[in-house]
Amino acid sequence: MKRFITLALALCMVFGAALNASAAEIKASGNMWVGYDYLNVDNEGKTTDFKQRFRTQIDIVASEALSGTVFFEINNTWGQTNATNTGNGSGGALGADGVNIQTRRAYLDFLIPSTPVKVRAGIQGVALPGAVSGNVVLNDDLGAIVASASYSNVDFTAFYGRPYDAKDNGYDDSESSVDVYGLIAALNFDTITVTPYFVAANVGEDVNLPATLVADKGLTGDTQWYGVALEATPIENLVLSFDGVFGKASDDDGGFLVAGKAAYTTQYCVPAFMAWYGSGNDDDNEGRMPILDNGGDFVATTLVGEGAVGPMSDSVLGDARGKWGVALEASEITFIDKVSHVARIAYVRGTNDDDAAGLDIENWSDDDSAVEIDFTTTYNMYDNLDLVADLAFAATDFDNDNANENVDHVFKAAILAVYSF
């Protein structure tokens, strides 16, 4: 009997060691918010919606050299669903039970043995550098392979992605897809970081791109972008930032966006001055920079770009391309413990020609302008729970060439509770 017990214990130890060797640590993180969103576009209409969103990221970590990640999201607008109660945004009407889980990301991370090269492969977030704000060209989820490594004070990144792929009679065709290639190098010095980058998109002749890509984003033919992001701290508490990018699609005229920001940290708040200029279309509808993403990640204000807190009423006044603007901002304003504020006032004007096509509330001519005032308050009720109030008002002055010339103002208000875990 003793021999049997000894043998059983030995077998348990062997199998237990094998299981431990293959075991992976599972980590979960994410956030959930529930809120109310009000948007009033003068003489056009208003929306009053209750919305909620749940996001969770699950990391399956085998070791420092190997892991896998999945990222899921559920969005609902109360009272709304799709015809079959399936797909994005379904399940908000009476009865709920929508089939609406979105797979935002799913990728592998691994180190190449005996090298410092890290590889990430799968659907993942790919963002080009941005020092003033997010990058206007690309900052989105994308099926891609990304390789990165560091040498001395330089961080290198190279990536390949495929944002679109159409089939030709059921078979792959090199002329029916869009392939994206990019190189990024971040040079880190004592008081300054300079990050140049290059991106090329190979657009197949037979690819059937969505109309929004062709008309709004200018992604036609082979396209290249050349950019740089710069951040410097010349003295204590002062941060200077600069972004510049030029993009050109096939035989069209190129376009660009440049931006600068100066921010100084004080005991009471962080005042900042920001300015940008984005080239616009001429009367031949050429001159505005092409983009891969929707352009909203360069946040100029709450309404220009995706500046709203939560995915509510984003980019109401379009993105920063085809516009120039200046803004004064104060962030991290604190008078009461656990309560902080962000205040901003901005002047924005269009750069598109009066005869350019498609002038509307998002695309402005050089005769269209607006003054916008933003104010956001965050109350940190608990370590993981914030209550947020987000307000924005824009007084607009649109010329009679603009399809939305009757719009005199835009007002947005939102309040939400955000739980992070």
XYZ file of C-alpha atoms in Angstrom:
421
model
C 0.000 0.000 0.000
C 2.791 2.423 0.867
C 4.369 1.761 -2.517
C 1.046 2.447 -4.235
C 0.549 5.730 -2.373
C 4.122 6.767 -3.122
C 3.657 5.976 -6.807
C 0.332 7.889 -6.915
C 1.921 10.936 -5.303
C 4.806 10.809 -7.770
C 2.385 10.621 -10.724
C 0.412 13.570 -9.328
C 3.594 15.606 -9.016
C 4.619 14.770 -12.595
C 1.220 15.640 -14.103
C 0.910 18.708 -11.890
C 4.278 19.975 -13.079
C 3.223 19.437 -16.698
C -0.018 21.341 -16.159
C 1.784 24.210 -14.444
C 4.286 24.389 -17.280
C 1.485 24.929 -19.813
C -0.731 27.112 -17.618
C -1.404 30.710 -18.651
C -2.338 33.685 -16.526
C -5.628 35.310 -17.525
C -6.105 39.029 -16.912
C -9.287 41.019 -17.560
C -9.654 44.789 -17.767
C -12.070 47.248 -19.318
C -14.795 49.765 -18.609
C -18.534 50.281 -18.685
C -20.477 53.492 -18.927
C -24.124 54.541 -18.994
C -25.140 58.050 -20.005
C -27.502 60.574 -21.574
C -26.624 62.566 -24.695
C -28.366 65.684 -25.998
C -27.495 67.301 -29.334
C -29.239 70.298 -30.894
C -28.181 71.393 -34.386
C -30.066 74.662 -34.945
C -32.725 74.487 -37.700
C -31.698 70.911 -38.486
C -32.987 68.913 -35.522
C -32.000 67.446 -32.179
C -31.365 64.053 -30.607
C -31.927 62.932 -27.028
C -30.488 59.474 -26.410
C -29.653 57.250 -23.484
C -26.624 55.138 -24.380
C -24.374 52.555 -22.765
C -21.206 50.705 -23.658
C -19.277 47.758 -22.235
C -15.686 46.958 -23.180
C -13.491 44.198 -21.858
C -9.983 43.099 -22.789
C -8.809 39.607 -21.871
C -5.068 38.891 -21.893
C -3.917 35.259 -21.851
C -0.282 35.478 -20.747
C 1.940 32.406 -21.069
C 5.169 34.277 -20.323
C 6.879 37.591 -20.930
C 7.643 36.328 -24.426
C 4.182 35.050 -25.406
C 0.598 36.191 -24.900
C -2.729 36.466 -26.669
C -5.395 39.179 -26.364
C -9.077 39.481 -27.250
C -11.103 42.681 -26.898
C -14.920 42.720 -26.982
C -17.443 45.566 -27.019
C -21.234 45.934 -26.632
C -23.057 49.177 -27.536
C -26.715 49.965 -26.903
C -29.026 52.919 -27.376
C -32.112 52.556 -25.191
C -35.247 51.856 -27.194
C -33.375 51.039 -30.417
C -32.489 47.782 -32.139
C -31.976 46.345 -35.622
C -34.642 44.573 -37.686
C -33.447 41.100 -36.682
C -32.132 42.161 -33.259
C -28.639 41.216 -34.403
C -25.515 43.207 -35.143
C -23.901 46.345 -33.755
C -26.238 48.381 -31.557
C -29.034 45.808 -31.357
C -30.799 44.838 -28.151
C -31.664 48.285 -26.792
C -35.414 47.963 -27.303
C -37.956 46.263 -25.025
C -36.982 42.667 -24.393
C -33.272 43.305 -25.019
C -31.489 39.999 -25.877
C -29.632 41.480 -28.835
C -26.897 39.480 -30.560
C -24.455 42.360 -30.518
C -20.992 41.445 -29.218
C -18.323 43.092 -31.386
C -14.832 41.658 -31.672
C -12.713 44.798 -31.687
C -9.317 43.122 -31.397
C -7.784 39.645 -31.384
C -4.008 39.280 -31.655
C -0.864 37.424 -30.591
C 2.227 38.969 -28.991
C 5.544 37.141 -29.081
C 9.281 37.809 -28.970
C 11.528 36.377 -31.672
C 13.995 34.142 -29.766
C 17.448 35.576 -29.074
C 16.421 39.009 -30.443
C 14.806 42.161 -29.012
C 12.158 42.107 -31.757
C 8.549 41.946 -30.570
C 5.836 40.911 -33.030
C 2.096 41.537 -32.741
C -0.103 39.785 -35.315
C -3.870 39.969 -35.694
C -6.646 42.541 -35.515
C -5.173 45.262 -33.315
C -5.077 48.987 -32.680
C -2.644 50.701 -35.055
C -1.909 54.379 -34.433
C 0.525 56.664 -36.204
C 2.423 59.145 -33.991
C 0.692 62.241 -32.664
C 2.213 64.732 -30.218
C -0.373 67.543 -30.234
C -3.309 65.149 -30.444
C -4.151 61.811 -32.059
C -3.048 61.194 -35.630
C -5.472 62.363 -38.328
C -4.372 59.720 -40.887
C -4.628 56.436 -38.953
C -5.612 55.507 -35.413
C -7.964 52.535 -35.605
C -8.344 48.764 -35.354
C -6.717 46.973 -38.278
C -5.728 43.456 -39.297
C -1.946 43.839 -39.244
C 1.492 42.490 -38.427
C 3.590 44.902 -36.361
C 7.269 44.398 -35.506
C 9.041 46.652 -32.988
C 12.458 46.866 -31.392
C 14.653 49.354 -29.539
C 18.300 50.141 -30.064
C 20.057 52.668 -27.865
C 17.762 55.715 -27.802
C 15.761 54.800 -30.906
C 12.507 52.815 -31.016
C 11.749 51.251 -34.406
C 8.355 50.041 -35.636
C 7.398 48.509 -38.975
C 3.940 47.283 -39.921
C 1.843 45.779 -42.680
C -1.963 45.884 -42.671
C -4.910 45.109 -44.934
C -7.901 47.406 -44.287
C -9.921 46.223 -47.332
C -10.037 43.092 -49.437
C -12.586 42.329 -52.154
C -12.928 38.985 -53.923
C -12.811 38.555 -57.693
C -15.111 35.678 -58.695
C -14.455 34.064 -55.348
C -10.653 34.173 -55.650
C -8.073 36.573 -54.286
C -6.803 39.187 -56.711
C -3.941 41.541 -55.963
C -5.899 44.298 -57.727
C -8.921 43.928 -55.426
C -7.325 44.762 -52.074
C -5.819 47.673 -50.142
C -2.460 47.012 -48.460
C -0.786 49.426 -46.048
C 2.915 49.545 -45.120
C 4.490 51.781 -42.492
C 7.800 52.675 -40.837
C 8.158 54.640 -37.586
C 11.329 55.684 -35.751
C 11.168 57.452 -32.367
C 14.415 59.244 -31.455
C 14.517 59.900 -27.717
C 16.864 62.555 -26.322
C 17.079 64.200 -22.904
C 14.512 66.940 -23.498
C 13.077 66.125 -26.900
C 11.518 63.211 -28.775
C 11.370 63.295 -32.584
C 9.309 60.668 -34.388
C 9.374 60.646 -38.204
C 7.184 58.157 -40.056
C 6.251 56.990 -43.538
C 3.126 55.152 -44.705
C 2.178 53.817 -48.139
C -1.179 52.415 -49.229
C -1.340 50.225 -52.314
C -4.908 50.504 -53.642
C -5.787 47.856 -56.236
C -7.405 49.024 -59.452
C -10.347 46.657 -59.037
C -11.008 47.210 -55.345
C -14.584 48.289 -54.595
C -14.000 50.902 -51.909
C -16.874 52.329 -49.859
C -18.072 55.656 -51.265
C -17.092 57.428 -48.044
C -13.460 56.465 -48.598
C -13.369 57.862 -52.115
C -15.362 61.033 -51.521
C -14.530 61.977 -47.934
C -11.109 60.430 -47.357
C -9.544 60.822 -50.787
C -8.122 57.280 -50.802
C -7.767 56.615 -54.528
C -4.844 54.928 -56.268
C -1.500 54.504 -54.540
C -1.150 56.921 -51.631
C 1.815 57.985 -49.471
C 2.132 59.964 -46.253
C 5.247 61.567 -44.735
C 4.983 62.863 -41.191
C 6.763 63.825 -37.990
C 5.714 64.237 -34.357
C 7.852 66.237 -31.946
C 7.619 66.786 -28.195
C 10.063 68.882 -26.169
C 10.423 70.012 -22.551
C 12.902 72.919 -22.770
C 12.244 73.944 -19.171
C 10.520 72.338 -16.221
C 6.707 72.156 -16.528
C 6.696 73.438 -20.134
C 5.798 71.002 -22.944
C 6.013 72.019 -26.605
C 4.428 69.753 -29.225
C 4.342 69.731 -33.023
C 2.698 67.497 -35.630
C 3.148 67.707 -39.388
C 1.983 65.309 -42.092
C 1.750 65.475 -45.894
C -0.262 62.997 -47.954
C -0.786 62.501 -51.664
C -3.052 60.094 -53.569
C -1.987 58.937 -57.078
C -2.212 61.887 -59.493
C -4.175 64.206 -57.162
C -2.692 67.290 -55.546
C -1.206 66.589 -52.142
C -2.564 67.911 -48.843
C -1.188 68.508 -45.373
C -1.976 69.225 -41.742
C 0.337 70.990 -39.274
C -0.340 71.649 -35.597
C 1.456 73.057 -32.582
C 0.748 73.218 -28.866
C 2.358 74.774 -25.796
C 1.267 73.618 -22.314
C 2.563 74.718 -18.921
C 1.798 72.875 -15.679
C 0.954 75.076 -12.685
C -0.237 74.361 -9.176
C -3.868 74.998 -10.105
C -4.248 73.873 -13.728
C -2.488 73.210 -17.055
C -3.068 76.167 -19.410
C -2.339 75.519 -23.090
C -2.441 77.206 -26.499
C -3.052 75.117 -29.605
C -3.208 75.986 -33.316
C -3.535 73.960 -36.507
C -3.919 74.359 -40.263
C -5.296 71.725 -42.627
C -5.169 72.323 -46.362
C -8.498 72.304 -48.203
C -9.865 71.414 -51.608
C -9.716 73.838 -54.518
C -12.424 74.149 -57.186
C -11.152 70.866 -58.706
C -11.771 69.106 -55.352
C -8.060 68.471 -54.806
C -5.858 69.717 -51.985
C -7.317 68.145 -48.856
C -5.094 65.407 -47.428
C -6.258 61.795 -47.925
C -6.636 59.615 -44.821
C -7.120 55.946 -43.954
C -9.183 56.441 -40.802
C -12.115 58.820 -40.282
C -9.790 61.653 -39.223
C -11.484 62.175 -35.872
C -8.595 61.098 -33.660
C -6.960 64.495 -34.116
C -9.116 66.205 -31.491
C -9.177 69.950 -32.098
C -12.286 70.642 -29.966
C -15.225 68.682 -28.588
C -17.115 69.059 -31.886
C -14.180 69.125 -34.359
C -12.849 65.581 -34.179
C -13.839 62.895 -31.707
C -13.559 65.117 -28.657
C -16.796 64.128 -26.953
C -16.544 62.117 -23.744
C -17.668 58.630 -24.731
C -18.753 57.805 -28.298
C -21.557 60.376 -28.270
C -22.064 63.102 -30.886
C -18.503 62.840 -32.185
C -17.172 64.952 -35.075
C -20.395 66.957 -35.394
C -18.389 69.685 -37.185
C -16.231 67.193 -39.088
C -12.500 66.631 -38.686
C -9.564 69.063 -38.676
C -8.750 68.718 -42.385
C -9.956 71.592 -44.542
C -9.958 73.893 -41.505
C -7.629 76.051 -39.433
C -8.109 77.087 -35.847
C -6.681 78.405 -32.600
C -7.698 77.372 -29.086
C -7.020 78.360 -25.490
C -7.447 75.543 -23.000
C -7.091 74.922 -19.285
C -7.135 71.309 -18.064
C -6.815 69.659 -14.638
C -8.576 72.630 -13.008
C -9.272 71.652 -9.401
C -11.028 73.654 -6.681
C -12.704 70.764 -4.845
C -11.130 67.435 -3.935
C -11.919 64.703 -6.501
C -13.515 67.204 -8.921
C -11.621 68.403 -12.019
C -12.531 70.530 -15.039
C -11.409 71.191 -18.615
C -12.311 74.534 -20.242
C -11.653 75.553 -23.859
C -12.498 78.355 -26.274
C -11.643 78.028 -29.950
C -12.000 79.879 -33.239
C -12.279 77.660 -36.326
C -12.424 78.597 -40.031
C -12.568 76.550 -43.245
C -9.852 76.374 -45.913
C -11.782 74.771 -48.795
C -12.512 76.853 -51.890
C -15.987 78.395 -52.239
C -16.513 76.297 -55.368
C -15.413 73.003 -53.802
C -18.024 70.246 -53.826
C -19.823 68.944 -50.745
C -19.708 72.013 -48.488
C -21.810 71.275 -45.401
C -21.684 71.257 -41.601
C -18.528 69.086 -41.684
C -16.740 70.535 -44.753
C -16.241 74.309 -44.727
C -15.154 76.926 -47.224
C -12.881 79.800 -46.236
C -16.061 81.873 -45.670
C -17.377 79.472 -42.994
C -16.346 79.855 -39.361
C -17.343 79.125 -35.769
C -16.517 80.049 -32.188
C -16.741 77.061 -29.828
C -16.786 76.890 -26.027
C -16.266 73.541 -24.264
C -16.499 72.632 -20.587
C -16.065 69.175 -19.033
C -16.368 68.255 -15.349
C -15.259 64.931 -13.843
C -16.160 63.813 -10.313
C -14.125 60.831 -9.091
C -16.797 59.310 -6.834
C -14.785 56.135 -6.179
C -11.366 54.899 -7.280
C -12.988 53.126 -10.223
C -16.092 55.272 -10.801
C -16.295 58.715 -12.438
C -19.309 60.933 -13.052
C -18.761 63.155 -16.109
C -20.652 66.180 -17.474
C -19.616 67.251 -20.983
C -20.851 70.532 -22.544
C -20.073 72.190 -25.897
C -21.570 75.191 -27.699
C -20.567 76.474 -31.140
C -21.823 79.697 -32.712
C -21.521 79.054 -36.456
C -21.376 81.461 -39.402
C -21.894 79.528 -42.644
C -21.836 81.193 -46.068
C -24.703 80.726 -48.515
C -22.544 78.249 -50.497
C -22.820 75.850 -47.559
C -25.660 73.320 -47.571
C -26.158 74.030 -43.841
C -26.184 77.827 -44.132
C -29.271 78.007 -41.869
C -27.419 76.487 -38.908
C -26.526 79.284 -36.480
C -25.411 77.223 -33.504
C -24.742 73.706 -32.236
C -25.224 72.672 -28.603
C -24.201 69.371 -27.030
C -24.665 68.153 -23.451
C -23.902 64.742 -21.986
C -23.729 63.196 -18.542
C -22.465 59.691 -17.844
C -21.144 57.323 -15.203
C -17.917 55.502 -16.090
C -16.775 52.357 -14.239
C -13.233 51.153 -14.988
C -11.844 47.793 -13.878
